[in-house]
Amino acid sequence: MFIINALATFGRYLMLMGRTFAIPERFRMFWKRYVKEMSQLGIDSIGIVLLISFFIGAVICIQMKVNIESPWMPRWVVGYTTREIMLLEFSSSIMCLILSGKVGSNIASELGTMRVTQQIDALEIMGVNSASYLILPKILGLITIMPILVIFSSATGILGAYGTAYVGHILTPSDLTEGLQHSFKSWFMYMSIIKSLFFAFIISSVSSFFGYTVEGGSVEVGKASTDAVVCSSVLILFSDVFLTQILS
């Protein structure tokens, strides 16, 4: 029964995405909503991204120094491992998991409220493709802004590591800099951005599906928001495994 329900839900999701990726009827209106969604979903999230990344970078630097310190280890290892963790996993995968809670619940609750208050039905009556009008700007807006958030996250995490080096005096900034520059592969940055694009699509499309297909009242809107966050997080974790294997 669970498999049947899952396949039925997946089929409804594909049908909704088929309606969503249609040519916008009015590009001027689409552009206004696209810019609005970029601001609402991405730019408004910069604060929490910078705050979390700064302290995570500082904590990673401290943990690496405390736990792998050894006379057999070069002094630059702390900076090297901090850079690799921030680039390969935190700034893309873990940050997207955090944003799925903020952005995903926002999308699901907004569309769910529009559904239960019959605003979506009103758009359908007027002959508007409500799926494309409401969902497509959210998907494209988040996909556009997510690489910028990833770059900011990586840079801020490194700043947090430098803050630890200067304020905590657990290692010298020169040793940290040497580790950050050691065997740097630019592909890791590109890989992080590519993964974030997939995760942005998962967050926006799955959350939109759960919000758009709400049936009932305000209680169901809350449940849809929770389901959207949980499902998005699980799909991000699953896709992270395959993307890492493919891109590495």
XYZ file of N, CA and C in Angstrom:
744
model
N 0.833 -1.209 0.000
C 0.000 0.000 0.000
C 0.866 1.256 0.000
N 1.949 1.236 0.785
C 2.834 2.400 0.839
C 3.460 2.678 -0.526
N 3.876 1.607 -1.217
C 4.503 1.773 -2.529
C 3.507 2.354 -3.521
N 2.262 1.859 -3.455
C 1.232 2.357 -4.375
C 0.973 3.845 -4.135
N 0.860 4.223 -2.867
C 0.634 5.636 -2.537
C 1.811 6.500 -2.967
N 3.032 5.979 -2.773
C 4.221 6.733 -3.171
C 4.257 6.935 -4.682
N 3.927 5.881 -5.440
C 3.916 5.999 -6.905
C 2.825 6.952 -7.373
N 1.673 6.893 -6.708
C 0.588 7.809 -7.073
C 0.983 9.259 -6.803
N 1.631 9.499 -5.661
C 2.096 10.852 -5.339
C 3.149 11.321 -6.323
N 4.053 10.425 -6.685
C 5.093 10.777 -7.649
C 4.476 11.098 -9.011
N 3.451 10.351 -9.401
C 2.760 10.632 -10.661
C 2.090 11.992 -10.647
N 1.445 12.340 -9.536
C 0.825 13.664 -9.419
C 1.878 14.762 -9.464
N 3.036 14.486 -8.854
C 4.132 15.454 -8.869
C 4.613 15.695 -10.300
N 4.801 14.629 -11.081
C 5.241 14.772 -12.465
C 4.216 15.514 -13.306
N 2.938 15.240 -13.074
C 1.892 15.942 -13.816
C 1.897 17.435 -13.483
N 2.099 17.757 -12.203
C 2.150 19.161 -11.811
C 3.362 19.848 -12.423
N 4.515 19.166 -12.445
C 5.701 19.758 -13.049
C 5.516 19.947 -14.557
N 4.748 19.050 -15.194
C 4.449 19.213 -16.609
C 3.656 20.480 -16.881
N 2.720 20.800 -15.986
C 1.962 22.054 -16.112
C 2.811 23.262 -15.743
N 3.745 23.056 -14.825
C 4.547 24.181 -14.332
C 5.499 24.702 -15.397
N 6.197 23.797 -16.078
C 7.206 24.218 -17.056
C 6.551 24.477 -18.408
N 5.691 25.472 -18.401
C 5.040 25.954 -19.618
C 5.513 27.369 -19.889
N 5.421 27.795 -21.127
C 5.855 29.145 -21.485
C 4.944 30.161 -20.792
N 5.517 31.101 -20.044
C 4.682 32.101 -19.358
C 3.848 32.898 -20.346
N 2.620 33.172 -19.948
C 1.716 33.896 -20.830
C 2.093 35.369 -20.924
N 2.556 35.947 -19.825
C 2.971 37.350 -19.818
C 4.358 37.433 -19.185
N 5.361 37.686 -20.016
C 6.736 37.680 -19.529
C 7.001 38.828 -18.562
N 6.311 39.942 -18.747
C 6.517 41.063 -17.833
C 6.060 40.693 -16.420
N 4.891 40.074 -16.321
C 4.387 39.625 -15.020
C 5.270 38.521 -14.446
N 5.707 37.612 -15.323
C 6.582 36.524 -14.869
C 7.893 37.089 -14.320
N 8.456 38.095 -15.009
C 9.726 38.668 -14.563
C 9.582 39.322 -13.191
N 8.482 40.022 -12.962
C 8.255 40.664 -11.670
C 8.166 39.629 -10.550
N 7.448 38.539 -10.798
C 7.328 37.486 -9.783
C 8.657 36.756 -9.597
N 9.413 36.592 -10.671
C 10.723 35.929 -10.607
C 11.682 36.713 -9.707
N 11.741 38.026 -9.906
C 12.604 38.873 -9.081
C 12.119 38.871 -7.631
N 10.814 38.918 -7.439
C 10.257 38.897 -6.081
C 10.615 37.607 -5.357
N 10.509 36.476 -6.060
C 10.822 35.190 -5.430
C 12.312 35.075 -5.127
N 13.171 35.594 -5.994
C 14.607 35.585 -5.707
C 14.903 36.352 -4.419
N 14.224 37.468 -4.260
C 14.419 38.271 -3.053
C 13.854 37.578 -1.819
N 12.643 37.047 -1.951
C 11.964 36.454 -0.797
C 12.600 35.145 -0.360
N 12.968 34.313 -1.317
C 13.498 32.985 -0.983
C 15.001 32.980 -0.773
N 15.731 33.808 -1.541
C 17.186 33.758 -1.490
C 17.827 34.871 -0.707
N 17.552 36.110 -1.108
C 18.226 37.242 -0.469
C 17.848 37.345 1.003
N 16.602 37.052 1.324
C 16.186 37.098 2.731
C 16.822 35.991 3.562
N 17.429 35.007 2.907
C 18.080 33.908 3.626
C 19.571 34.131 3.817
N 20.114 35.215 3.245
C 21.558 35.448 3.328
C 22.004 35.588 4.779
N 21.203 36.258 5.596
C 21.587 36.486 6.992
C 21.833 35.197 7.748
N 20.881 34.266 7.667
C 21.023 33.005 8.401
C 22.148 32.164 7.810
N 22.356 32.247 6.486
C 23.452 31.508 5.852
C 24.800 32.011 6.356
N 24.976 33.325 6.400
C 26.244 33.896 6.854
C 26.493 33.587 8.330
N 25.447 33.703 9.143
C 25.609 33.455 10.581
C 26.012 32.009 10.856
N 25.286 31.068 10.276
C 25.568 29.653 10.517
C 26.932 29.271 9.954
N 27.239 29.745 8.744
C 28.499 29.374 8.099
C 29.704 29.887 8.889
N 29.610 31.108 9.407
C 30.725 31.685 10.165
C 31.053 30.829 11.384
N 30.036 30.476 12.152
C 30.292 29.718 13.372
C 30.642 28.257 13.075
N 30.071 27.690 12.014
C 30.439 26.320 11.648
C 31.893 26.273 11.196
N 32.327 27.265 10.411
C 33.736 27.317 10.004
C 34.660 27.429 11.206
N 34.266 28.244 12.187
C 35.078 28.385 13.402
C 35.126 27.078 14.188
N 33.966 26.415 14.318
C 33.909 25.164 15.084
C 34.700 24.064 14.392
N 34.597 23.957 13.069
C 35.357 22.942 12.339
C 36.855 23.156 12.543
N 37.282 24.412 12.468
C 38.710 24.721 12.655
C 39.175 24.300 14.049
N 38.375 24.597 15.077
C 38.746 24.215 16.452
C 38.787 22.702 16.604
N 37.763 22.030 16.085
C 37.703 20.566 16.215
C 38.876 19.895 15.506
N 39.211 20.374 14.314
C 40.339 19.796 13.593
C 41.647 19.993 14.353
N 41.825 21.180 14.914
C 43.056 21.456 15.653
C 43.150 20.592 16.912
N 42.042 20.437 17.611
C 42.058 19.702 18.880
C 42.198 18.196 18.653
N 41.528 17.678 17.617
C 41.418 16.225 17.480
C 42.445 15.584 16.552
N 43.033 16.355 15.648
C 44.019 15.716 14.768
C 45.415 16.298 14.985
N 45.585 17.055 16.049
C 46.907 17.604 16.335
C 47.878 16.480 16.692
N 48.986 16.447 16.006
C 49.977 15.399 16.208
C 51.320 15.895 15.685
N 52.420 15.486 16.315
C 53.744 15.883 15.791
C 54.023 15.317 14.409
N 53.268 14.274 14.022
C 53.453 13.680 12.709
C 52.666 14.415 11.625
N 51.758 15.286 12.035
C 50.908 15.997 11.084
C 51.514 17.366 10.750
N 51.487 17.750 9.488
C 51.922 19.112 9.140
C 50.987 20.146 9.777
N 51.488 21.327 10.001
C 50.687 22.352 10.673
C 49.566 22.890 9.786
N 49.674 22.693 8.480
C 48.653 23.219 7.578
C 47.450 22.284 7.428
N 47.459 21.120 8.059
C 46.371 20.151 7.893
C 45.033 20.726 8.366
N 45.042 21.533 9.413
C 43.798 22.102 9.941
C 43.113 22.965 8.882
N 43.857 23.838 8.240
C 43.276 24.677 7.193
C 42.807 23.864 6.004
N 43.565 22.830 5.658
C 43.210 21.978 4.522
C 41.892 21.253 4.758
N 41.756 20.625 5.931
C 40.529 19.881 6.228
C 39.331 20.816 6.390
N 39.539 21.982 6.952
C 38.449 22.960 7.081
C 37.926 23.364 5.714
N 38.845 23.631 4.792
C 38.439 24.014 3.432
C 37.679 22.889 2.737
N 38.179 21.656 2.863
C 37.539 20.533 2.176
C 36.130 20.283 2.727
N 35.960 20.354 4.038
C 34.642 20.117 4.634
C 33.659 21.196 4.200
N 34.085 22.445 4.226
C 33.196 23.541 3.838
C 32.807 23.431 2.365
N 33.756 23.147 1.495
C 33.474 23.113 0.065
C 32.675 21.884 -0.342
N 33.089 20.717 0.148
C 32.518 19.474 -0.348
C 31.149 19.157 0.224
N 30.886 19.506 1.468
C 29.624 19.089 2.072
C 28.819 20.214 2.708
N 29.452 20.981 3.580
C 28.626 21.909 4.360
C 27.958 22.971 3.499
N 28.730 23.673 2.674
C 28.191 24.817 1.930
C 27.150 24.409 0.897
N 27.141 23.157 0.483
C 26.132 22.713 -0.477
C 25.061 21.873 0.206
N 25.443 20.710 0.717
C 24.455 19.762 1.232
C 23.836 20.207 2.549
N 24.661 20.459 3.553
C 24.134 20.785 4.880
C 23.408 22.129 4.860
N 23.939 23.086 4.132
C 23.276 24.388 4.054
C 21.919 24.271 3.362
N 21.828 23.436 2.335
C 20.541 23.237 1.662
C 19.550 22.514 2.572
N 20.042 21.614 3.410
C 19.161 20.985 4.391
C 18.588 22.024 5.352
N 19.427 22.952 5.778
C 18.951 24.009 6.677
C 17.946 24.903 5.955
N 18.241 25.247 4.695
C 17.341 26.114 3.944
C 16.033 25.421 3.585
N 16.046 24.093 3.507
C 14.794 23.391 3.222
C 13.773 23.622 4.323
N 14.259 23.812 5.556
C 13.338 24.109 6.651
C 12.762 25.504 6.541
N 13.594 26.482 6.205
C 13.125 27.871 6.106
C 12.364 28.130 4.821
N 12.995 27.801 3.691
C 12.407 28.107 2.392
C 11.262 27.149 2.059
N 11.472 25.846 2.350
C 10.452 24.863 2.007
C 9.133 25.093 2.732
N 9.215 25.364 4.021
C 7.984 25.620 4.778
C 7.323 26.913 4.327
N 8.132 27.893 3.933
C 7.596 29.154 3.424
C 6.787 28.927 2.154
N 7.365 28.182 1.209
C 6.685 27.918 -0.065
C 5.410 27.110 0.151
N 5.517 26.031 0.938
C 4.365 25.158 1.148
C 3.221 25.884 1.853
N 3.538 26.677 2.862
C 2.487 27.378 3.592
C 1.855 28.472 2.737
N 2.656 29.149 1.911
C 2.103 30.203 1.048
C 1.133 29.624 0.025
N 1.564 28.569 -0.687
C 0.690 27.965 -1.690
C -0.488 27.247 -1.042
N -0.257 26.626 0.118
C -1.352 25.955 0.816
C -2.421 26.934 1.255
N -2.005 28.090 1.737
C -2.979 29.114 2.136
C -3.756 29.623 0.935
N -3.070 29.783 -0.191
C -3.766 30.214 -1.408
C -4.765 29.156 -1.882
N -4.422 27.896 -1.663
C -5.340 26.827 -2.069
C -6.587 26.798 -1.203
N -6.425 26.853 0.119
C -7.588 26.732 1.009
C -8.446 27.990 0.986
N -7.870 29.134 0.625
C -8.662 30.366 0.497
C -9.187 30.554 -0.928
N -9.014 29.534 -1.770
C -9.568 29.472 -3.131
C -8.990 30.519 -4.078
N -7.816 31.043 -3.757
C -7.175 31.982 -4.688
C -6.677 31.260 -5.940
N -6.195 30.029 -5.762
C -5.737 29.248 -6.917
C -6.922 28.888 -7.801
N -8.055 28.545 -7.196
C -9.256 28.247 -7.976
C -9.692 29.463 -8.786
N -9.548 30.648 -8.194
C -9.922 31.868 -8.910
C -9.033 32.086 -10.135
N -7.734 31.786 -9.996
C -6.839 31.898 -11.143
C -7.224 30.925 -12.246
N -7.594 29.703 -11.858
C -7.999 28.701 -12.844
C -9.263 29.141 -13.575
N -10.207 29.734 -12.851
C -11.458 30.192 -13.467
C -11.183 31.292 -14.494
N -10.198 32.148 -14.205
C -9.846 33.219 -15.136
C -9.029 32.719 -16.328
N -8.745 31.423 -16.378
C -8.014 30.855 -17.501
C -6.513 30.948 -17.381
N -6.010 31.225 -16.171
C -4.570 31.323 -15.951
C -4.020 29.950 -15.570
N -2.866 29.592 -16.123
C -2.179 28.369 -15.717
C -1.549 28.624 -14.342
N -2.294 28.314 -13.297
C -1.869 28.669 -11.940
C -0.569 27.988 -11.550
N -0.336 26.772 -12.051
C 0.898 26.061 -11.705
C 2.110 26.813 -12.234
N 2.056 27.216 -13.505
C 3.173 27.957 -14.085
C 3.287 29.345 -13.482
N 2.172 29.993 -13.236
C 2.163 31.364 -12.717
C 2.725 31.439 -11.307
N 2.420 30.448 -10.479
C 2.819 30.501 -9.075
C 4.113 29.748 -8.779
N 4.321 28.598 -9.415
C 5.417 27.708 -9.032
C 6.687 27.976 -9.827
N 6.566 28.226 -11.129
C 7.755 28.393 -11.970
C 8.672 29.524 -11.491
N 8.147 30.702 -11.104
C 9.062 31.739 -10.580
C 9.791 31.320 -9.304
N 9.134 30.522 -8.466
C 9.781 30.059 -7.235
C 10.941 29.119 -7.557
N 10.711 28.191 -8.482
C 11.760 27.230 -8.831
C 12.950 27.937 -9.468
N 12.689 28.759 -10.472
C 13.787 29.436 -11.169
C 14.470 30.458 -10.255
N 13.693 31.122 -9.403
C 14.287 32.100 -8.493
C 15.247 31.455 -7.514
N 14.851 30.316 -6.922
C 15.720 29.650 -5.955
C 16.937 29.037 -6.634
N 16.743 28.473 -7.837
C 17.875 27.910 -8.568
C 18.886 29.000 -8.909
N 18.400 30.190 -9.234
C 19.292 31.296 -9.590
C 20.106 31.772 -8.397
N 19.476 31.883 -7.250
C 20.121 32.503 -6.093
C 20.936 31.511 -5.271
N 20.669 30.209 -5.402
C 21.338 29.224 -4.551
C 22.858 29.184 -4.735
N 23.401 29.233 -5.962
C 24.872 29.257 -6.081
C 25.513 30.437 -5.358
N 24.832 31.584 -5.354
C 25.362 32.745 -4.641
C 25.408 32.464 -3.143
N 24.375 31.821 -2.617
C 24.354 31.475 -1.200
C 25.465 30.488 -0.864
N 25.742 29.554 -1.767
C 26.813 28.578 -1.543
C 28.175 29.265 -1.497
N 28.408 30.189 -2.413
C 29.683 30.922 -2.431
C 29.834 31.749 -1.154
N 28.765 32.433 -0.767
C 28.809 33.208 0.473
C 29.067 32.309 1.675
N 28.452 31.132 1.680
C 28.617 30.209 2.793
C 30.063 29.744 2.908
N 30.669 29.376 1.780
C 32.065 28.916 1.803
C 33.000 30.025 2.265
N 32.806 31.230 1.720
C 33.675 32.344 2.086
C 33.521 32.712 3.557
N 32.287 32.710 4.048
C 32.055 33.075 5.446
C 32.595 32.007 6.394
N 32.499 30.735 5.999
C 33.069 29.671 6.820
C 34.576 29.817 6.969
N 35.242 30.205 5.878
C 36.687 30.423 5.939
C 37.001 31.636 6.817
N 36.158 32.668 6.728
C 36.337 33.831 7.612
C 36.188 33.432 9.080
N 35.241 32.511 9.352
C 35.085 32.012 10.714
C 36.323 31.287 11.200
N 36.951 30.529 10.294
C 38.205 29.845 10.661
C 39.307 30.859 10.954
N 39.380 31.910 10.157
C 40.373 32.961 10.421
C 40.081 33.681 11.726
N 38.773 33.878 12.016
C 38.423 34.492 13.296
C 38.914 33.668 14.469
N 38.803 32.361 14.349
C 39.324 31.475 15.387
C 40.843 31.586 15.504
N 41.496 31.679 14.346
C 42.962 31.769 14.358
C 43.434 33.067 15.012
N 42.747 34.160 14.722
C 43.179 35.458 15.259
C 42.760 35.648 16.717
N 41.509 35.279 17.022
C 40.972 35.540 18.368
C 41.328 34.419 19.342
N 41.141 33.162 18.889
C 41.390 32.033 19.781
C 42.841 31.659 19.926
N 43.664 32.061 18.941
C 45.110 31.782 18.972
C 45.401 30.276 19.066
N 44.535 29.452 18.430
C 44.798 28.016 18.459
C 45.763 27.603 17.356
N 45.915 28.457 16.326
C 46.924 28.245 15.297
C 47.209 29.589 14.653
N 48.315 29.665 13.958
C 48.688 30.941 13.348
C 47.943 31.131 12.028
N 47.594 32.359 11.689
C 46.917 32.604 10.406
C 47.731 32.138 9.207
N 49.070 32.185 9.316
C 49.905 31.738 8.190
C 49.764 30.237 7.960
N 49.695 29.459 9.043
C 49.487 28.016 8.902
C 48.109 27.733 8.299
N 47.103 28.484 8.742
C 45.749 28.310 8.203
C 45.725 28.656 6.721
N 46.377 29.733 6.343
C 46.415 30.139 4.934
C 47.124 29.092 4.088
N 48.217 28.544 4.598
C 48.942 27.510 3.859
C 48.071 26.286 3.625
N 47.289 25.908 4.644
C 46.397 24.766 4.491
C 45.263 25.047 3.523
N 44.724 26.262 3.552
C 43.636 26.617 2.643
C 44.093 26.610 1.187
N 45.367 26.913 0.959
C 45.883 26.957 -0.408
C 46.476 25.635 -0.873
N 46.659 24.683 0.039
C 47.343 23.428 -0.302
C 46.463 22.561 -1.202
N 46.998 22.171 -2.360
C 46.340 21.240 -3.293
C 44.889 21.637 -3.567
N 44.665 22.928 -3.789
C 43.301 23.374 -4.053
C 42.859 22.938 -5.444
N 41.672 22.337 -5.509
C 41.083 21.912 -6.776
C 39.840 22.747 -7.029
N 39.883 23.550 -8.085
C 38.745 24.423 -8.379
C 37.483 23.627 -8.704
N 37.634 22.381 -9.129
C 36.464 21.569 -9.455
C 35.574 21.356 -8.242
N 36.162 21.325 -7.036
C 35.366 21.136 -5.829
C 34.359 22.273 -5.652
N 34.755 23.482 -6.008
C 33.840 24.621 -5.926
C 32.719 24.465 -6.942
N 33.077 24.079 -8.160
C 32.058 23.870 -9.189
C 31.127 22.717 -8.802
N 31.690 21.676 -8.216
C 30.872 20.537 -7.795
C 29.868 20.958 -6.728
N 30.309 21.795 -5.804
C 29.413 22.294 -4.764
C 28.269 23.102 -5.359
N 28.569 23.916 -6.364
C 27.525 24.732 -7.006
C 26.559 23.854 -7.798
N 27.088 22.861 -8.512
C 26.224 21.968 -9.290
C 25.265 21.221 -8.370
N 25.774 20.707 -7.258
C 24.918 20.005 -6.306
C 23.844 20.935 -5.746
N 24.216 22.176 -5.481
C 23.244 23.112 -4.916
C 22.113 23.409 -5.893
N 22.393 23.376 -7.198
C 21.334 23.601 -8.192
C 20.296 22.491 -8.131
N 20.751 21.251 -8.022
C 19.819 20.130 -7.890
C 19.021 20.242 -6.597
N 19.705 20.590 -5.510
C 19.017 20.701 -4.220
C 18.001 21.833 -4.228
N 18.327 22.939 -4.903
C 17.385 24.056 -5.002
C 16.124 23.641 -5.744
N 16.295 22.852 -6.809
C 15.122 22.368 -7.539
C 14.283 21.444 -6.667
N 14.936 20.564 -5.916
C 14.202 19.654 -5.036
C 13.402 20.435 -4.001
N 14.041 21.398 -3.336
C 13.374 22.162 -2.292
C 12.164 22.901 -2.846
N 12.358 23.627 -3.950
C 11.284 24.471 -4.480
C 10.157 23.654 -5.099
N 10.490 22.625 -5.868
C 9.444 21.869 -6.558
C 8.652 20.983 -5.598
N 9.337 20.303 -4.691
C 8.641 19.417 -3.745
C 7.771 20.225 -2.787
N 8.300 21.322 -2.275
C 7.519 22.168 -1.370
C 6.315 22.767 -2.088
N 6.502 23.163 -3.344
C 5.386 23.702 -4.123
C 4.319 22.633 -4.345
N 4.741 21.401 -4.594
C 3.775 20.322 -4.804
C 2.916 20.101 -3.565
N 3.545 20.030 -2.404
C 2.784 19.775 -1.181
C 1.862 20.945 -0.856
N 2.301 22.166 -1.116
C 1.444 23.308 -0.851
C 0.323 23.441 -1.861
N 0.625 23.187 -3.122
C -0.359 23.361 -4.196
C -1.485 22.343 -4.104
N -1.175 21.157 -3.614
C -2.162 20.066 -3.603
C -2.842 19.891 -2.243
N -2.779 20.910 -1.385
C -3.437 20.823 -0.072
C -4.942 20.684 -0.256
N -5.547 19.828 0.549
C -7.002 19.674 0.578
C -7.468 19.782 2.020
N -8.367 20.722 2.280
C -8.869 20.881 3.639
C -8.735 22.312 4.113
N -8.320 22.473 5.371
C -8.229 23.799 5.975
C -6.840 24.115 6.486
N -6.802 24.949 7.515
C -5.521 25.439 8.028
C -4.682 24.325 8.644
N -5.327 23.323 9.220
C -4.583 22.207 9.801
C -3.796 21.477 8.723
N -4.424 21.276 7.566
C -3.752 20.586 6.468
C -2.598 21.418 5.903
N -2.711 22.749 5.984
C -1.618 23.599 5.530
C -0.379 23.379 6.397
N -0.570 23.308 7.707
C 0.551 23.029 8.597
C 1.154 21.670 8.345
N 0.302 20.679 8.112
C 0.795 19.326 7.823
C 1.559 19.300 6.501
N 1.065 20.050 5.508
C 1.753 20.098 4.216
C 3.130 20.731 4.357
N 3.248 21.758 5.193
C 4.550 22.389 5.414
C 5.532 21.405 6.031
N 5.052 20.642 7.021
C 5.914 19.635 7.653
C 6.318 18.554 6.667
N 5.358 18.056 5.889
C 5.657 17.016 4.900
C 6.640 17.522 3.856
N 6.512 18.794 3.462
C 7.402 19.357 2.456
C 8.840 19.390 2.960
N 9.032 19.814 4.208
C 10.385 19.889 4.777
C 10.987 18.494 4.917
N 10.199 17.557 5.431
C 10.708 16.194 5.634
C 11.067 15.546 4.305
N 10.155 15.628 3.339
C 10.392 14.992 2.041
C 11.577 15.636 1.319
N 11.671 16.959 1.374
C 12.791 17.647 0.733
C 14.118 17.234 1.358
N 14.155 17.149 2.680
C 15.389 16.776 3.372
C 15.825 15.362 2.999
N 14.875 14.434 2.964
C 15.206 13.051 2.614
C 15.709 12.960 1.177
N 15.045 13.656 0.256
C 15.462 13.618 -1.142
C 16.835 14.265 -1.334
N 17.129 15.309 -0.568
C 18.450 15.935 -0.648
C 19.525 14.950 -0.201
N 19.271 14.232 0.878
C 20.254 13.261 1.369
C 20.472 12.140 0.361
N 19.379 11.632 -0.222
C 19.509 10.568 -1.215
C 20.261 11.060 -2.449
N 19.863 12.213 -2.974
C 20.499 12.719 -4.186
C 21.948 13.121 -3.931
N 22.280 13.520 -2.705
C 23.660 13.885 -2.375
C 24.593 12.697 -2.568
N 24.128 11.517 -2.192
C 24.949 10.306 -2.371
C 25.258 10.064 -3.845
N 24.230 10.144 -4.692
C 24.427 9.856 -6.111
C 25.211 10.964 -6.802
N 24.920 12.222 -6.472
C 25.640 13.326 -7.095
C 27.116 13.309 -6.717
N 27.407 13.011 -5.455
C 28.802 12.941 -5.032
C 29.545 11.835 -5.774
N 28.874 10.701 -5.959
C 29.487 9.583 -6.674
C 29.724 9.929 -8.150
N 28.763 10.635 -8.759
C 28.872 10.965 -10.174
C 29.904 12.053 -10.427
N 29.913 13.079 -9.566
C 30.755 14.247 -9.807
C 32.181 14.090 -9.303
N 32.405 13.148 -8.387
C 33.755 12.986 -7.819
C 34.705 12.348 -8.818
